[in-house]
XYZ file of N, CA, C and O in Angstrom:
292
model
N 3.357 12.046 -9.595
C 4.913 12.603 -8.825
C 5.119 13.233 -10.093
O 4.899 13.110 -11.017
N 5.414 14.741 -9.687
C 5.616 15.686 -10.265
C 6.917 16.581 -10.128
O 6.599 16.957 -9.097
N 7.622 16.858 -10.415
C 8.792 16.999 -10.451
C 8.922 18.905 -9.869
O 9.533 19.355 -9.205
N 7.786 19.441 -10.511
C 7.490 20.581 -10.160
C 6.346 20.847 -8.836
O 6.249 22.224 -8.821
N 6.048 20.189 -8.414
C 5.353 20.312 -7.418
C 5.752 20.552 -6.334
O 7.114 20.167 -5.782
N 5.307 21.713 -5.141
C 5.806 22.003 -4.036
C 5.837 21.278 -2.837
O 6.077 21.142 -2.166
N 4.556 20.053 -2.993
C 4.002 19.611 -1.572
C 5.343 18.299 -1.832
O 5.193 17.337 -2.916
N 5.466 17.605 -1.032
C 6.153 16.464 -0.617
C 5.782 15.435 -0.791
O 4.247 15.369 -0.636
N 5.992 13.982 -0.773
C 5.404 13.070 -0.754
C 4.827 12.796 0.724
O 3.781 11.701 0.692
N 5.063 13.576 1.565
C 4.375 13.371 3.027
C 3.187 13.599 2.969
O 2.314 13.576 3.696
N 2.834 14.280 1.929
C 1.404 14.920 1.965
C 0.447 13.535 1.725
O -0.802 13.674 2.094
N 0.707 12.531 1.259
C 0.297 11.432 0.977
C -0.633 10.866 2.450
O -1.549 10.671 2.333
N 0.259 11.137 3.327
C -0.421 10.651 4.854
C -1.420 11.458 5.416
O -2.348 11.107 5.583
N -1.745 12.863 4.760
C -2.882 13.469 5.037
C -4.091 13.092 3.901
O -5.198 13.329 4.310
N -3.815 12.781 2.601
C -4.535 12.797 1.772
C -5.440 10.914 1.835
O -6.229 10.834 1.464
N -4.450 10.009 2.126
C -4.340 8.671 2.141
C -5.878 7.925 3.112
O -5.835 8.775 4.190
N -6.563 7.598 2.648
C -7.832 6.861 2.945
C -8.008 5.646 2.859
O -7.741 5.158 1.719
N -7.706 4.698 3.810
C -7.616 3.305 3.743
C -8.896 2.669 3.169
O -8.802 1.457 2.726
N -9.867 3.484 2.938
C -10.967 2.778 1.956
C -10.919 2.872 0.590
O -11.682 2.577 -0.170
N -9.788 3.855 0.127
C -9.763 3.930 -1.385
C -8.680 3.381 -1.600
O -7.323 2.876 -0.930
N -8.176 3.358 -3.197
C -6.814 2.948 -3.582
C -5.896 4.131 -3.981
O -6.372 5.048 -3.946
N -5.076 3.803 -3.850
C -3.945 4.719 -4.439
C -3.521 4.424 -5.841
O -2.843 3.452 -5.915
N -3.020 5.581 -6.496
C -2.785 5.049 -7.915
C -1.498 6.249 -7.976
O -1.801 7.275 -7.688
N -0.677 5.741 -8.521
C 0.965 6.103 -8.787
C 1.200 6.085 -10.075
O 0.899 5.347 -11.040
N 1.065 7.703 -10.911
C 1.201 7.946 -12.194
C 2.731 8.331 -12.375
O 2.977 9.416 -11.650
N 3.370 7.696 -13.170
C 5.122 8.224 -13.342
C 4.871 8.671 -14.428
O 4.659 7.792 -15.522
N 5.512 9.858 -14.864
C 5.477 10.407 -16.027
C 6.556 10.027 -16.997
O 7.582 8.876 -16.466
N 6.594 10.031 -18.097
C 7.719 9.808 -19.088
C 9.219 10.140 -18.977
O 9.208 11.092 -18.220
N 10.301 9.872 -19.566
C 11.460 10.706 -19.634
C 11.022 12.168 -19.935
O 10.246 12.328 -20.879
N 11.956 12.985 -19.186
C 11.417 14.477 -19.643
C 10.060 14.878 -18.907
O 9.926 16.283 -18.894
N 9.550 14.113 -18.150
C 8.356 14.602 -17.283
C 7.335 14.851 -18.015
O 6.884 14.572 -19.451
N 6.123 15.185 -16.976
C 4.682 15.399 -17.704
C 4.905 16.861 -18.400
O 5.538 18.147 -17.972
N 4.048 16.934 -19.341
C 3.667 18.379 -19.966
C 2.764 19.125 -18.976
O 1.809 18.748 -18.100
N 2.492 20.698 -19.045
C 1.529 21.414 -18.297
C 0.115 20.724 -18.528
O -0.479 20.418 -17.594
N 0.169 20.601 -19.556
C -1.509 20.104 -20.016
C -1.997 18.765 -19.493
O -2.921 18.585 -19.262
N -0.730 17.699 -19.349
C -1.104 16.388 -18.923
C -1.245 16.655 -17.148
O -2.213 15.766 -16.934
N -0.567 17.537 -16.630
C -0.872 17.938 -15.061
C -2.325 17.976 -15.231
O -2.771 18.025 -13.714
N -2.731 19.292 -15.983
C -3.902 19.848 -15.758
C -5.317 18.597 -15.873
O -6.178 18.776 -15.353
N -5.038 17.719 -17.012
C -5.795 16.906 -17.096
C -6.109 15.915 -16.028
O -7.199 15.375 -15.432
N -4.640 15.425 -15.329
C -4.888 14.435 -14.091
C -5.242 15.244 -12.965
O -6.496 14.787 -12.556
N -5.084 16.702 -12.768
C -5.903 17.132 -11.544
C -6.947 17.386 -11.994
O -8.130 17.502 -10.996
N -7.558 17.787 -13.195
C -8.897 17.851 -13.196
C -9.987 16.646 -13.117
O -11.050 17.038 -12.717
N -9.141 15.793 -13.106
C -9.829 14.023 -12.821
C -9.966 14.022 -11.364
O -10.125 12.662 -10.719
N -8.967 14.739 -10.686
C -8.921 14.305 -9.083
C -7.764 13.909 -8.714
O -7.458 13.506 -7.343
N -6.490 13.689 -9.404
C -4.992 13.552 -9.174
C -4.724 14.689 -8.312
O -4.912 15.711 -8.601
N -3.751 14.078 -7.110
C -2.966 15.080 -6.375
C -1.663 14.787 -6.738
O -1.047 13.840 -6.992
N -1.112 16.126 -6.980
C 0.227 15.825 -7.526
C 1.147 16.251 -6.128
O 0.825 16.848 -5.242
N 2.517 15.310 -6.171
C 3.304 15.497 -5.039
C 4.873 15.301 -5.622
O 5.052 14.929 -6.713
N 5.546 15.981 -4.844
C 7.153 15.869 -5.560
C 7.986 14.527 -4.629
O 7.664 14.140 -3.541
N 8.558 13.954 -5.535
C 9.508 12.765 -4.926
C 11.013 13.480 -4.783
O 11.663 12.443 -4.091
N 10.999 14.822 -4.333
C 12.443 15.253 -4.263
C 13.219 16.000 -5.232
O 12.338 16.212 -6.280
N 13.933 16.462 -4.707
C 14.765 17.357 -6.216
C 15.329 16.445 -7.012
O 15.917 17.082 -8.184
N 15.727 15.389 -6.850
C 16.537 14.261 -7.924
C 15.424 14.421 -9.045
O 14.046 14.183 -8.850
N 15.673 14.546 -10.191
C 15.169 13.677 -11.196
C 15.444 12.443 -11.471
O 16.599 12.001 -11.847
N 14.467 11.557 -11.358
C 14.888 10.078 -11.620
C 14.311 9.534 -12.856
O 13.489 10.258 -13.273
N 14.766 8.143 -13.417
C 14.264 7.843 -14.549
C 12.829 6.949 -14.236
O 12.348 6.787 -13.100
N 12.290 6.774 -15.263
C 10.910 6.176 -15.111
C 10.781 5.091 -14.123
O 9.982 4.939 -13.195
N 11.736 4.161 -14.471
C 11.491 2.832 -14.208
C 12.291 2.741 -12.310
O 11.731 2.140 -11.357
N 12.755 4.110 -11.915
C 13.482 4.185 -10.692
C 12.665 4.972 -10.060
O 12.488 4.570 -8.895
N 11.986 5.762 -10.446
C 10.655 6.761 -9.882
C 9.705 5.924 -9.404
O 9.170 6.286 -8.045
N 9.302 4.960 -9.961
C 8.334 3.982 -9.492
C 8.633 2.997 -8.339
O 7.931 2.993 -7.428
N 9.858 2.739 -8.598
C 10.474 1.813 -7.251
C 10.596 2.852 -5.932
O 10.197 2.585 -4.874
N 10.871 4.073 -6.151
C 11.133 4.941 -5.106
C 9.960 5.181 -4.724
O 9.479 5.338 -3.359
N 8.878 5.383 -5.649
C 7.612 6.229 -5.225
C 6.932 4.997 -4.026
O 6.147 5.199 -3.268
N 7.096 3.828 -4.813
C 6.535 2.846 -3.805
C 7.149 2.637 -2.154
O 6.532 2.527 -1.323
N 8.669 3.025 -2.356
C 9.225 2.825 -1.298
C 8.619 3.930 -0.343
O 8.336 3.790 0.864
N 8.528 5.194 -1.027
C 8.085 6.429 -0.347
C 6.547 6.058 0.403
O 6.591 6.291 1.562
N 5.965 5.560 -0.462
C 4.323 5.146 -0.021
C 4.530 4.338 1.445
O 3.634 4.286 2.043
N 5.096 3.211 0.912
C 5.130 1.886 2.196
C 5.410 2.494 3.447
O 4.809 2.447 4.655
N 6.290 3.431 3.330
C 6.941 4.236 4.699
C 6.330 4.785 5.386
O 5.743 5.328 6.453
N 5.154 5.506 4.450
C 4.226 6.751 4.991
C 2.773 6.204 5.649
O 2.481 6.400 6.448
N 2.675 5.150 4.795
C 1.270 4.556 5.283
C 1.049 3.272 6.060
O 0.441 2.784 6.693
N 2.501 2.756 6.325
C 2.649 1.529 7.296
C 3.118 1.781 8.649
O 3.865 2.628 8.822
């Protein structure tokens, strides 16, 4: 989840493969740096936005799981 990403979390439904795992990476307060995002995307991670709100880390993880559950179930 990256606040500067233009793709919404609904992109997950296009990327989701039931044969693979999903890893959600939630950044620290203040968000990811550009260098951290580059490292993750170079390793194959896909960035998505959870919306326009800036969430606390502990709230973002619960929100991301809720969105993920709605999309893939």
